[in-house]
Coordinates of C-alpha atoms in Angstrom, one line a residue:
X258 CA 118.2 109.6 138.3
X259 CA 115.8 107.7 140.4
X260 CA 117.9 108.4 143.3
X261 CA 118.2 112.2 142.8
X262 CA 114.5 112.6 142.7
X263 CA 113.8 110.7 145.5
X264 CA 116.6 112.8 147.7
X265 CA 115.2 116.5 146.0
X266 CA 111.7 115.4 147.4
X267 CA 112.7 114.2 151.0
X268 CA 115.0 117.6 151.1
X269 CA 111.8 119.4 150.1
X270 CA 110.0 117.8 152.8
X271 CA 112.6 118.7 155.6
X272 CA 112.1 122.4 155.0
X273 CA 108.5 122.3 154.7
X274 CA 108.3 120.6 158.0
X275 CA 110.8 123.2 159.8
X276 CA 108.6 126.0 158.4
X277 CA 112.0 127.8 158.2
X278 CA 112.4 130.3 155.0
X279 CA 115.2 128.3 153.9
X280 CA 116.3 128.1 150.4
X281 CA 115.8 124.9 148.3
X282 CA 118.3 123.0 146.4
X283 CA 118.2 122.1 142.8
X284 CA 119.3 118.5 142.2
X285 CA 123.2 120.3 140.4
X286 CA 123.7 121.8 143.7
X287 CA 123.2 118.2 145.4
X288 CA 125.1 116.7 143.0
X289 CA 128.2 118.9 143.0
X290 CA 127.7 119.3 147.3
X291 CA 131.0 117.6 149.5
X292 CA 128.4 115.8 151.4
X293 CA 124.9 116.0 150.2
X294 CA 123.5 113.8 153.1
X295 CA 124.1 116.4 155.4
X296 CA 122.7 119.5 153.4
X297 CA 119.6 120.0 155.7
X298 CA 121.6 119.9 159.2
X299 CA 121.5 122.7 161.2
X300 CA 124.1 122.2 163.6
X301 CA 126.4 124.2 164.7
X302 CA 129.9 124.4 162.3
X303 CA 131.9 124.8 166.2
X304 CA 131.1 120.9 166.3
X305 CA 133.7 120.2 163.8
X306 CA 135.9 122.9 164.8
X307 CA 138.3 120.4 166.6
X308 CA 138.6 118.6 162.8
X309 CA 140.6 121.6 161.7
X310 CA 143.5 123.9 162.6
X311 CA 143.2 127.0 163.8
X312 CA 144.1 128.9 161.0
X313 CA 141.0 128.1 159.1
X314 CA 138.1 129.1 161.2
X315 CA 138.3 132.9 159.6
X316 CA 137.4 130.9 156.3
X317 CA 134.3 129.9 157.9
X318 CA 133.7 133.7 158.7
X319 CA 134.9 134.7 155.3
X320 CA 132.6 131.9 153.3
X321 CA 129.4 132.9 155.8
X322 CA 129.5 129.0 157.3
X323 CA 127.7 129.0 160.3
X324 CA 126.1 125.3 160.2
X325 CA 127.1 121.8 159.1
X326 CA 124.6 122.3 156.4
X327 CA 126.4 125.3 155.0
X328 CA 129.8 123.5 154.8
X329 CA 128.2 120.4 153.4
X330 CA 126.5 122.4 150.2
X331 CA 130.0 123.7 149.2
X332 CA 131.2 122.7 145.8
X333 CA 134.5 120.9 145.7
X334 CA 136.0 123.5 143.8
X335 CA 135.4 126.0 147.1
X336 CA 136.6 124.1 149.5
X337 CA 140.2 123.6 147.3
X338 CA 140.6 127.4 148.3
X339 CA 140.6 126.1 151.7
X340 CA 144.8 127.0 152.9
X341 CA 145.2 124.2 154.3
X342 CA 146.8 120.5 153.3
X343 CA 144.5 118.4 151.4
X344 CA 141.5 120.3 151.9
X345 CA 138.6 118.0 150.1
X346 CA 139.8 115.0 152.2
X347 CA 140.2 116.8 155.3
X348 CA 136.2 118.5 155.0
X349 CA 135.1 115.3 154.3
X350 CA 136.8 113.1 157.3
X351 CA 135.4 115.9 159.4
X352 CA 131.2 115.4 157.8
X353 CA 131.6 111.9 157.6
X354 CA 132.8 111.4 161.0
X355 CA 129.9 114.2 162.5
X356 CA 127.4 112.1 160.1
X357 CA 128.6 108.5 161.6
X358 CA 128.5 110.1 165.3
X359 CA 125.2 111.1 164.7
X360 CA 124.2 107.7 163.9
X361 CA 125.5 106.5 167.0
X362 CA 124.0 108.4 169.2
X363 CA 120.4 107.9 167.7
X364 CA 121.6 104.2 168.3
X365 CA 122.6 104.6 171.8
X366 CA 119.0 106.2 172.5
X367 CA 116.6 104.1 170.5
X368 CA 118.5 101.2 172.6
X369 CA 116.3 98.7 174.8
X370 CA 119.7 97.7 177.0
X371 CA 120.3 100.9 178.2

């Protein structure tokens, strides 16, 4: 419970820092999201595009996904209607691995040996 709070308040604070009219979460949304870490990323979704075949980009159309974020804040229930094979463990390789290579690279910067 603890934890929720803590995550709806730094979410809150990410979109008041942006100044972006984004919408806010409520903590069932987070709760019920694939990857809730990730809710606030605006990246582009054509990062993960090499994560998934071909014939699945028009769902990204279809569902209005244009950013990591978007994808993350899908319900396991959505994704399912994904057509391809296993789609909750395939959407979540792909946003764990974009999460963990993000962590790298803020490690490769913040590096003194480089």
């Amino acid at each position: 419970m603890r934890q929720r709070n803590q995550l709806l308040k730094v979410f809150r604070l990410q979109h008041r820092k942006k100044k972006e009219n984004l919408r806010t979460w409520d903590a069932k949304e987070i709760e019920s999201a694939i990857a809730f870490d990730l809710i606030g990323s605006t990246e582009s979704i054509s990062q993960l595009y090499r994560h998934f075949p071909l014939t699945l980009r028009p769902f990204f159309l279809f569902y209005k996904i244009k950013t990591v974020g978007d994808l993350s804040t899908m319900t396991y229930d959505q994704v399912k209607t994904f057509g391809i094979k296993d789609p909750v463990i395939t959407v979540s390789k792909a946003l764990d691995e974009f999460s963990g290579r993000k962590d790298r690279l803020k490690n490769i910067v913040s590096s003194p040996f480089r």
